[in-house]
Short mmCIF file of C-alpha atoms and ligand atoms in Angstrom, two decimals:
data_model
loop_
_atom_site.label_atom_id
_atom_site.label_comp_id
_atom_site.label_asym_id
_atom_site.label_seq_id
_atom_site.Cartn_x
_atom_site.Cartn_y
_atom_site.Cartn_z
CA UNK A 102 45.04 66.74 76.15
CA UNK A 103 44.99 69.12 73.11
CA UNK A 104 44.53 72.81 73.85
CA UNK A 105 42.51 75.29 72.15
CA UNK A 106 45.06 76.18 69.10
CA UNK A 107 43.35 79.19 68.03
CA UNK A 108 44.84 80.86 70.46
CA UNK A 109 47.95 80.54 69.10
CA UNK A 110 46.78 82.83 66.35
CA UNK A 111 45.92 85.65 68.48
CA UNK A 112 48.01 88.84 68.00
CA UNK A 113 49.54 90.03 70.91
CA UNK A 114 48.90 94.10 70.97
CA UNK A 115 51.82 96.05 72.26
CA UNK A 116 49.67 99.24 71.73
CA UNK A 117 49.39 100.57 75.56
CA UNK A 118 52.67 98.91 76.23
CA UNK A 119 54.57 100.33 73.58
CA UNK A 120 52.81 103.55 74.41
CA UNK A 121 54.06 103.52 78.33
CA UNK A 122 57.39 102.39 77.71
CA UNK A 123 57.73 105.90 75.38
CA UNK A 124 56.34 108.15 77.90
CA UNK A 125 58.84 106.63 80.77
CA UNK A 126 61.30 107.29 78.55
CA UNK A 127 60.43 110.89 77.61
CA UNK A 128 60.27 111.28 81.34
CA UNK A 129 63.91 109.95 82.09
CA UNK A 130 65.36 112.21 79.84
CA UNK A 131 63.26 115.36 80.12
CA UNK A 132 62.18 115.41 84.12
CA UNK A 133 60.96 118.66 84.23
CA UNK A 134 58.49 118.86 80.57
CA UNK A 135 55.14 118.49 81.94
CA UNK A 136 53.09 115.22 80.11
CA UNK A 137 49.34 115.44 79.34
CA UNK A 138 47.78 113.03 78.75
CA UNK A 139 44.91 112.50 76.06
CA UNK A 140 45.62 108.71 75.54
CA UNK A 141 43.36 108.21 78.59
CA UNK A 142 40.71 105.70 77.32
CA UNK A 143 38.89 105.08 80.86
CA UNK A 144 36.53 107.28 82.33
CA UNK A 145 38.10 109.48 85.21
CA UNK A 146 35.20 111.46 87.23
CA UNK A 147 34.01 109.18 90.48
CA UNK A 148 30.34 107.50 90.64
CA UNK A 149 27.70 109.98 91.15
CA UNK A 150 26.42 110.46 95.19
CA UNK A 151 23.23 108.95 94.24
CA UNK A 152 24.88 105.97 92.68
CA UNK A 153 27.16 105.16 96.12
CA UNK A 154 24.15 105.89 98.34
CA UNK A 155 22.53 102.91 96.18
CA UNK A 156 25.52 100.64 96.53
CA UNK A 157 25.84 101.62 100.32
CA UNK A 158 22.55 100.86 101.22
CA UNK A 159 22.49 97.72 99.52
CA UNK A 160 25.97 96.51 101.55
CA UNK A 161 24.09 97.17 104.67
CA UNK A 162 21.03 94.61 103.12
CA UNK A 163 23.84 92.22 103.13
CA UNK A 164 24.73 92.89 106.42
CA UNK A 165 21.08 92.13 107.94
CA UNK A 166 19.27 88.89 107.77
CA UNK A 167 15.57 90.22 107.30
CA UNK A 168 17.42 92.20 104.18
CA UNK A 169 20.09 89.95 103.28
CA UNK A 170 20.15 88.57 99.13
CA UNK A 171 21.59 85.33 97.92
CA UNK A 172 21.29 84.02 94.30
CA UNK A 173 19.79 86.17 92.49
CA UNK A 174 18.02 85.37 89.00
CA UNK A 175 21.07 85.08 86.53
CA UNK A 176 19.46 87.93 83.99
CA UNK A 177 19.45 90.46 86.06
CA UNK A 178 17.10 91.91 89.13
CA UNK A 179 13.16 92.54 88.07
CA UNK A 180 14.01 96.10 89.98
CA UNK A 181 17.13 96.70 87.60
CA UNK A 182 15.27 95.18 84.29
CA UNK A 183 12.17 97.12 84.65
CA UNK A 184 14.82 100.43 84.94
CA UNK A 185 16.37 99.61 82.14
CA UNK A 186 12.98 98.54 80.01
CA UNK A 187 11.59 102.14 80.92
CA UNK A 188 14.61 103.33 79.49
CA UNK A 189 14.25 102.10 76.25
CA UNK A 190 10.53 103.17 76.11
CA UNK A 191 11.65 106.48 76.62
CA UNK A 192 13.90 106.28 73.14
CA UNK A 193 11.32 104.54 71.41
CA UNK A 194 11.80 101.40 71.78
CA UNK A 195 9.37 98.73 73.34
CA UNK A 196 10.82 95.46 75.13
CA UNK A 197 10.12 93.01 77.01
CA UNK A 198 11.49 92.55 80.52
CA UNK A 199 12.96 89.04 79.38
CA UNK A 200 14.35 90.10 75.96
CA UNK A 201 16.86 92.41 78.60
CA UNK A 202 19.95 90.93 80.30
CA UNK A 203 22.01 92.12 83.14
CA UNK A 204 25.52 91.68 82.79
CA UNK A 205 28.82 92.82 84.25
CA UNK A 206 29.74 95.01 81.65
CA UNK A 207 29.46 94.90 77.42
CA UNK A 208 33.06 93.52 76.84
CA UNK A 209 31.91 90.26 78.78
CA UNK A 210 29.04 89.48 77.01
CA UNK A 211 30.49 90.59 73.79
CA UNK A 212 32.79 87.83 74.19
CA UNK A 213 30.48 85.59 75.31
CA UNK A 214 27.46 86.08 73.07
CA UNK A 215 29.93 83.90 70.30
CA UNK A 216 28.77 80.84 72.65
CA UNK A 217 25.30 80.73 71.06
CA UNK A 218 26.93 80.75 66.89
CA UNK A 219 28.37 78.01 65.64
CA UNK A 220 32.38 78.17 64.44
CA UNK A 221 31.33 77.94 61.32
CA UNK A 222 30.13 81.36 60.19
CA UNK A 223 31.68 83.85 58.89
CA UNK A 224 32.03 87.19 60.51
CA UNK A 225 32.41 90.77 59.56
CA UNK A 226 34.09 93.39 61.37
CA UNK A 227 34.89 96.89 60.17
CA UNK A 228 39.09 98.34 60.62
CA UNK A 229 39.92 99.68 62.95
CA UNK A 230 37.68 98.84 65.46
CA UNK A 231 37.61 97.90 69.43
CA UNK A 232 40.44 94.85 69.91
CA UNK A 233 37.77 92.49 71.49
CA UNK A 234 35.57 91.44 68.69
CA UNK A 235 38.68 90.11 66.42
CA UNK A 236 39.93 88.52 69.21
CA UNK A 237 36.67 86.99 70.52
CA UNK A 238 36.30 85.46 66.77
CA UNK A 239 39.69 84.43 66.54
CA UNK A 240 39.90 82.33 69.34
CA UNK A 241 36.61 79.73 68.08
CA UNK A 242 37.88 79.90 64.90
CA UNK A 243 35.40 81.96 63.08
CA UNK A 244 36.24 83.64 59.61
CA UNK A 245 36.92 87.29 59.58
CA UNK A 246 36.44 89.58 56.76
CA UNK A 247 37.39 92.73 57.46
CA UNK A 248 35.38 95.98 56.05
CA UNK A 249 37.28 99.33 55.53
CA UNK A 250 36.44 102.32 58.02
CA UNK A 251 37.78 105.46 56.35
CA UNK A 252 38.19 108.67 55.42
CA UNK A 253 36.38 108.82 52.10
CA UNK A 254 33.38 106.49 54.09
CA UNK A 255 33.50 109.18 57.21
CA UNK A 256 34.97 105.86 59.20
CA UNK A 257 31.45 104.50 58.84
CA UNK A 258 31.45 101.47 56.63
CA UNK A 259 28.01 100.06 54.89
CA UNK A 260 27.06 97.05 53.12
CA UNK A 261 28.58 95.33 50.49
CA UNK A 262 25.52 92.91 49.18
CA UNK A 263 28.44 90.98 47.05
CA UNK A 264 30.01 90.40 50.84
CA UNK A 265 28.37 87.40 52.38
CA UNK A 266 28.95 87.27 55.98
CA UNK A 267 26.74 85.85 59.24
CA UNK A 268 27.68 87.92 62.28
CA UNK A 269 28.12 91.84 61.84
CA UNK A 270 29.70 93.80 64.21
CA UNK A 271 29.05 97.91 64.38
CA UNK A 272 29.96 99.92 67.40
CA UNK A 273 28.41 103.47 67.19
CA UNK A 274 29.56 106.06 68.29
CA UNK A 275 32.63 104.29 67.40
CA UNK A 276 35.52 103.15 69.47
CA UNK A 277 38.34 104.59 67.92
CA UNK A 278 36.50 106.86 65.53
CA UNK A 279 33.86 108.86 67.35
CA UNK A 280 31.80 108.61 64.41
CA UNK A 281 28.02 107.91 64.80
CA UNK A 282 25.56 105.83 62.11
CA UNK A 283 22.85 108.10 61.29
CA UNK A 284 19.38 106.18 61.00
CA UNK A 285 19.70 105.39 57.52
CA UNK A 286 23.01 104.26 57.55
CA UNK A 287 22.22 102.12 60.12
CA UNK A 288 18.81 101.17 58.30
CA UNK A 289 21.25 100.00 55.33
CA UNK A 290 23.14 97.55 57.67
CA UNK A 291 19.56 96.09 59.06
CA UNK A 292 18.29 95.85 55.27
CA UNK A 293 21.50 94.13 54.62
CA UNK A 294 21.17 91.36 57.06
CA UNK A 295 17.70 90.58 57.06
CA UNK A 296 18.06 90.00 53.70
CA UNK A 297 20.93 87.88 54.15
CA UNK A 298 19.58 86.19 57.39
CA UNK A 299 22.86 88.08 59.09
CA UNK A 300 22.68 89.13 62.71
CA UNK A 301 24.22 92.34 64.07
CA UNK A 302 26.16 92.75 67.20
CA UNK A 303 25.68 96.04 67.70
CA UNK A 304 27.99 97.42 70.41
CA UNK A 305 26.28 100.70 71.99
CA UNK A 306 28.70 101.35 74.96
CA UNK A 307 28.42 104.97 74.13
CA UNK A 308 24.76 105.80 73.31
CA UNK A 309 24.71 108.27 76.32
CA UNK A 310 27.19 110.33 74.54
CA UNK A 311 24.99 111.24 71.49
CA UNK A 312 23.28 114.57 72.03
CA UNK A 313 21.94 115.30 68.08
CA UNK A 314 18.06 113.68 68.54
CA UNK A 315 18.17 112.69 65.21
CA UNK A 316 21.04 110.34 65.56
CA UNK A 317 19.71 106.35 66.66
CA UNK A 318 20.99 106.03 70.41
CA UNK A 319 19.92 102.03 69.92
CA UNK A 320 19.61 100.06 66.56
CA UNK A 321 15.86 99.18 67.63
CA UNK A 322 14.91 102.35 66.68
CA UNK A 323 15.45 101.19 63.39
CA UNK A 324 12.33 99.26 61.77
CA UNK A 325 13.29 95.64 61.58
CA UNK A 326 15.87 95.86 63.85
CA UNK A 327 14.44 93.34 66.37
CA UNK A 328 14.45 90.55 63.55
CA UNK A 329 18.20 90.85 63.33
CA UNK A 330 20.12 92.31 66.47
CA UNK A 331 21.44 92.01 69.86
CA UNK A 332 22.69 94.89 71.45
CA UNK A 333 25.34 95.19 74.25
CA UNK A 334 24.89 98.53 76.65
CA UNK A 335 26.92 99.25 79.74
CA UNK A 336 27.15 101.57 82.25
CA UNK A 337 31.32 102.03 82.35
CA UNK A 338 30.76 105.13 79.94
CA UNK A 339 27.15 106.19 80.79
CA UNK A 340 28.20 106.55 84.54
CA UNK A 341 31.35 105.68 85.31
CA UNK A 342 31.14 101.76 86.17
CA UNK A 343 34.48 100.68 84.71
CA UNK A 344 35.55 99.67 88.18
CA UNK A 345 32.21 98.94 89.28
CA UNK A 346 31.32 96.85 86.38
CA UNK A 347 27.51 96.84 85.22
CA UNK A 348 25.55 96.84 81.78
CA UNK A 349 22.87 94.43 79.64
CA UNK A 350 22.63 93.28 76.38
CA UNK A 351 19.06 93.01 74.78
CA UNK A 352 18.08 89.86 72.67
CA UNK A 353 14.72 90.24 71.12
CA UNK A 354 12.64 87.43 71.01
CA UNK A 355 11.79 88.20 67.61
CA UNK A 356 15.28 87.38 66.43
CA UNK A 357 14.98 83.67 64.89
CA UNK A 358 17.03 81.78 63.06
CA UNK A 359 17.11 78.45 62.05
CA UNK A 360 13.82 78.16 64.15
CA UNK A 361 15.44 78.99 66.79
CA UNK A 362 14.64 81.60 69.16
CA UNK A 363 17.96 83.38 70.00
CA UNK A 364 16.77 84.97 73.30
CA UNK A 365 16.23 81.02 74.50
CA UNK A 366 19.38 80.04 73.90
CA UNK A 367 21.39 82.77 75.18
CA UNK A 368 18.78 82.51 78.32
CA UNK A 369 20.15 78.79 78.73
CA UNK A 370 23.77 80.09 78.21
CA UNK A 371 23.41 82.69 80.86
CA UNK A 372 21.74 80.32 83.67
CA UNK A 373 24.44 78.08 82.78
CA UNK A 374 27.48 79.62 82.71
CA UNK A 375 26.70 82.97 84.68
CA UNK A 376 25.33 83.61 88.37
CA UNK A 377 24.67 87.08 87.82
CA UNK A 378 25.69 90.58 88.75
CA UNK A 379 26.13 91.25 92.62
CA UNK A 380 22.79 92.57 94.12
CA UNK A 381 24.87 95.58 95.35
CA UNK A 382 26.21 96.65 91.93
CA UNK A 383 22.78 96.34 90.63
CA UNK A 384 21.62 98.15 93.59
CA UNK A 385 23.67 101.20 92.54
CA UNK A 386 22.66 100.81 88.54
CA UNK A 387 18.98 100.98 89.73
CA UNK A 388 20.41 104.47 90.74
CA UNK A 389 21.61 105.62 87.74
CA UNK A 390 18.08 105.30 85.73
CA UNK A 391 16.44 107.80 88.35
CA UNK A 392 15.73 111.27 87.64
CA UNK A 393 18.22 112.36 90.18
CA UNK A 394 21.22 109.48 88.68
CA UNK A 395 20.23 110.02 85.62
CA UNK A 396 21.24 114.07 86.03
CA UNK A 397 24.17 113.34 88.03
CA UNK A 398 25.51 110.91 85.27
CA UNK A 399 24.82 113.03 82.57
CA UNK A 400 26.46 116.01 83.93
CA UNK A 401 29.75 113.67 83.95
CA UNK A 402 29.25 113.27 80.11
CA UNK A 403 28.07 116.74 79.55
CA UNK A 404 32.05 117.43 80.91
CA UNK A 405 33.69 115.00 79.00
CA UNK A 406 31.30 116.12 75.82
CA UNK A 407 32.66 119.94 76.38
CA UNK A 408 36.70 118.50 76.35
CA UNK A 409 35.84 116.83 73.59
CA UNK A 410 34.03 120.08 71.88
CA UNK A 411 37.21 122.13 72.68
CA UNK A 412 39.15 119.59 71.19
CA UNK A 413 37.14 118.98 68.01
CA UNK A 414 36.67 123.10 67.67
CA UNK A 415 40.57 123.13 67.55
CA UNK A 416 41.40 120.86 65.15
CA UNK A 417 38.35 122.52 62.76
CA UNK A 418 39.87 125.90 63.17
CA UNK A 419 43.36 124.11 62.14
CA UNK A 420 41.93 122.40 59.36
CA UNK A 421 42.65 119.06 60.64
CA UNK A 422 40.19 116.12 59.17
CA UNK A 423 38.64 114.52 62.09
CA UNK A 424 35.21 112.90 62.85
CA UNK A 425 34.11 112.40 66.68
CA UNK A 426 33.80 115.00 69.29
CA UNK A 427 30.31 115.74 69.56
CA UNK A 428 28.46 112.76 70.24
CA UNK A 429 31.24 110.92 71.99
CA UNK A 430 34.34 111.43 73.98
CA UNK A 431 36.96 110.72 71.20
CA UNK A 432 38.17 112.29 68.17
CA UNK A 433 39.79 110.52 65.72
CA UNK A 434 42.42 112.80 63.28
CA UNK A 435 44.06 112.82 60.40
CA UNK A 436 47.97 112.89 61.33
CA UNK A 437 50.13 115.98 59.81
CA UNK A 438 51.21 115.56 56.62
CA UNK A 439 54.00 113.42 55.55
CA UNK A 440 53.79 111.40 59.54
CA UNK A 441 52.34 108.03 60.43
CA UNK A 442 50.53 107.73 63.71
CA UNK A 443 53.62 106.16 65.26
CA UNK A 444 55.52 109.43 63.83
CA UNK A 445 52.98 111.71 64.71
CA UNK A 446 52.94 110.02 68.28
CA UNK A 447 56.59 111.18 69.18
CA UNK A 448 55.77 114.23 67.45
CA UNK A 449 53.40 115.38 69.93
CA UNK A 450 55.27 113.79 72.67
CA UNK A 451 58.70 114.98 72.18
CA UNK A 452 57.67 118.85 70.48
CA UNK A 453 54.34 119.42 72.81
CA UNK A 454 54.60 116.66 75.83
CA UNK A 455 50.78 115.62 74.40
CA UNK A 456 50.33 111.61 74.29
CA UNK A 457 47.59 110.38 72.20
CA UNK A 458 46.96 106.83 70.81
CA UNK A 459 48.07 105.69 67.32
CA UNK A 460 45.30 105.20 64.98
CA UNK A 461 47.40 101.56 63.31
CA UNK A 462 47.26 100.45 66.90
CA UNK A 463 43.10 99.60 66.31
CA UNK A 464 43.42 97.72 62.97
CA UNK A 465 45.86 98.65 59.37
CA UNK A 466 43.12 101.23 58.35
CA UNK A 467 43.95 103.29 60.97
CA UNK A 468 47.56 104.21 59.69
CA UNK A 469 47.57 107.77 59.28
CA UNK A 470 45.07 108.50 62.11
CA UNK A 471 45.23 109.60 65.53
CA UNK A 472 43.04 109.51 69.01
CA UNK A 473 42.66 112.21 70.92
CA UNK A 474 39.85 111.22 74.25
CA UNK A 475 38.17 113.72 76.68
CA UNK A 476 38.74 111.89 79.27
CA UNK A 477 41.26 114.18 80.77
CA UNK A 478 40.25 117.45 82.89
CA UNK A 479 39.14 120.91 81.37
CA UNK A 480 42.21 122.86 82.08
CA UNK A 481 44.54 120.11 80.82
CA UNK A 482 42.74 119.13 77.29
CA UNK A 483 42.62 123.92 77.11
CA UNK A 484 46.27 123.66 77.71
CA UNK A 485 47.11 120.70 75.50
CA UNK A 486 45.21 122.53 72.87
CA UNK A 487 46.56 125.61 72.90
CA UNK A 488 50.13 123.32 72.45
CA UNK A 489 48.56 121.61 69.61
CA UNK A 490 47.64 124.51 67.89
CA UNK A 491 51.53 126.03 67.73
CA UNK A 492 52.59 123.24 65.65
CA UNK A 493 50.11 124.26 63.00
CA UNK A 494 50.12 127.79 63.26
CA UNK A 495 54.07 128.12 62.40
C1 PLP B 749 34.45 100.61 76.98
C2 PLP B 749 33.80 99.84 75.91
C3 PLP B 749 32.88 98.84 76.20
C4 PLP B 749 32.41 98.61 77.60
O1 PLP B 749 33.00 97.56 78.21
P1 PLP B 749 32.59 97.16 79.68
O2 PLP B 749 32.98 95.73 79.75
O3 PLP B 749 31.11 97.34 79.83
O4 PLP B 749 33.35 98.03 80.62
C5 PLP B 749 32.31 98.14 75.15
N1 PLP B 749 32.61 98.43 73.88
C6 PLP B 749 33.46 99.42 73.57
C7 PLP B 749 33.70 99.75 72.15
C8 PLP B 749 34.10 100.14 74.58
O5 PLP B 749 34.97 101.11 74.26
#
């Protein structure tokens, strides 16, 4: 028996860890300094009413024989995939219903998308970035180059053509960053891999965040697109599903390589290895893409999207470099001079009682940096603002 070594070259992340074990500590010694938190990195407002009623209803199916659902197809529901097609019309973007699969959530499939690409590619992935796609790579094996997110780039990378890589991974609006490809930016990257028969992974867990209409909300809105990207949606940020656990991931048929369709293999991957998402939970998605869920949801984001204004306003007032803030719930800062974002960390924590995340704890180019989320409550992010702001102003 030999086990899979490349997991021996994983590095274990004592971010959140390290994190907790300094704010117990704080706590210990200072039991009456009050602690907000804008580390949070998980949504925090409950589903929407419509979104329960759906999931409710759908229990009770269960509960009935003349209503009752087994199996289901392994892509998805037609009911949930026609939702979700609609969608995408609505931004643009035609699809088929079979170039869209249902998944439980965008960090699964992510993961398991590396299935259908051989070991031997090589892979590019900008710093810092969300933990998962290193990790994903690391454990088949695959070779990482890493491009350089920051500040003189706005934390949004582009093309290198003397880089050759296969698999490209962008996230926008960006997990840590906040910062959002604009459609040319984004063009570049699809330019740069259909000329070098690359494919994108382009991670769009945010999308429902952008507000600017000139900003791409999916990469097929850029021209070519389809020829050379799969993108992975979910509805933990669009409507509060991190518990509930729901998204898709598109695969357009016209994405070929080596002959090969790519939507047929990741079809056979899927029947395979998956056996769906429960009927309920899609039940309660189907909820979200109606008029009524799709208000509901959006006034959720509107309310993260207004912390994360009040937030963003503050640190522009104070001069602070930042990007993020208005087309997604995080804000990613520069750390006072002279402090790394371990330094800056226990600054906030020990002079303010403000905990934020470490921008080195995402990947080396992130020394420096600092994130801030929105994810906390109106009167807490006011108050932890108004904190932040008297360590600048003296
Ligand atoms: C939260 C998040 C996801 C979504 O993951 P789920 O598995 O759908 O909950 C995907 N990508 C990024 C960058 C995220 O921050």
């Amino acid at each position: 028996m030999k086990i899979n070594r490349n997991y021996l070259n994983l590095q274990d992340s004592y971010l959140f860890s390290t994190i907790a074990k300094k704010v117990n500590a704080f706590r210990a010694a200072n039991p009456d300094r009050e602690i907000i938190r804008l580390g949070i990195g998980d949504v925090t407002k409950p589903l929407a009413p419509v979104v329960v009623k759906g999931l409710v209803s759908a229990s009770e199916d269960q509960g009935r024989a003349e209503t009752f659902h087994g199996y289901g197809a392994e892509q998805g529901c037609d009911f949930l995939k026609e939702k979700v097609r609609l969608y995408y019309l609505e931004k643009g973007v035609e699809l088929e219903s079979d170039e869209i699969f249902i998944s439980d959530g965008a960090k699964s499939d992510l993961g398991n998308i590396l299935d259908i690409f051989s070991a031997d590619n090589t892979v590019l992935i900008p710093s810092p970035v969300y933990p998962v796609y290193v990790d994903t790579n690391v454990m088949d094996g695959r070779r990482i180059i890493h491009v350089k997110a920051t500040e003189e780039n706005g934390f949004l990378p582009l093309p290198d053509q003397k880089i050759k890589c296969d698999i490209i991974y962008l996230c926008s609006p960006n997990n840590p960053t906040g910062a959002v490809y604009d459609k040319a930016q984004l063009g570049k990257w699809v330019e740069y891999a259909l000329s070098n028969d690359a494919v994108i992974l382009f991670d769009s867990a945010y999308e429902a965040f952008i507000g600017e209409k000139e900003l791409p909300t999916s990469i097929y809105q850029i021209k070519g697109a389809e020829k050379c990207a799969i993108e992975f949606c979910s509805l933990s940020k669009t409507a509060g599903f991190t518990g509930t656990r729901c998204g898709y991931t598109v695969v357009p048929k016209a994405l070929v390589r080596e002959n090969v369709v790519l939507n047929s293999l990741w079809l056979r991957r899927q029947t395979t290895k998956f056996n769906g998402v429960s009927y309920v939970v899609q039940r309660g998605a189907e909820q979200v893409f109606t008029p009524e869920g799709y208000r509901q949801t959006r006034e959720a984001i509107a309310y993260y999207k207004e912390n994360a204004k009040i937030i963003s306003d503050t640190l522009t007032e104070l001069g602070i470099w930042h990007t993020g803030g208005k087309n997604s719930p995080y804000i990613w800062l520069k750390c006072k001079d002279g402090y790394d974002s371990w330094q800056f960390f226990d600054y906030l924590l020990e002079s303010i009682g403000v905990v934020g995340t470490p921008g080195v704890g995402f990947g080396e180019e992130g020394e420096g940096f600092f994130r801030l989320t929105a994810f906390n409550t109106k009167e807490n992010t006011q108050k932890a603002m108004a904190l932040f702001r008297t360590l600048y102003e003296k």
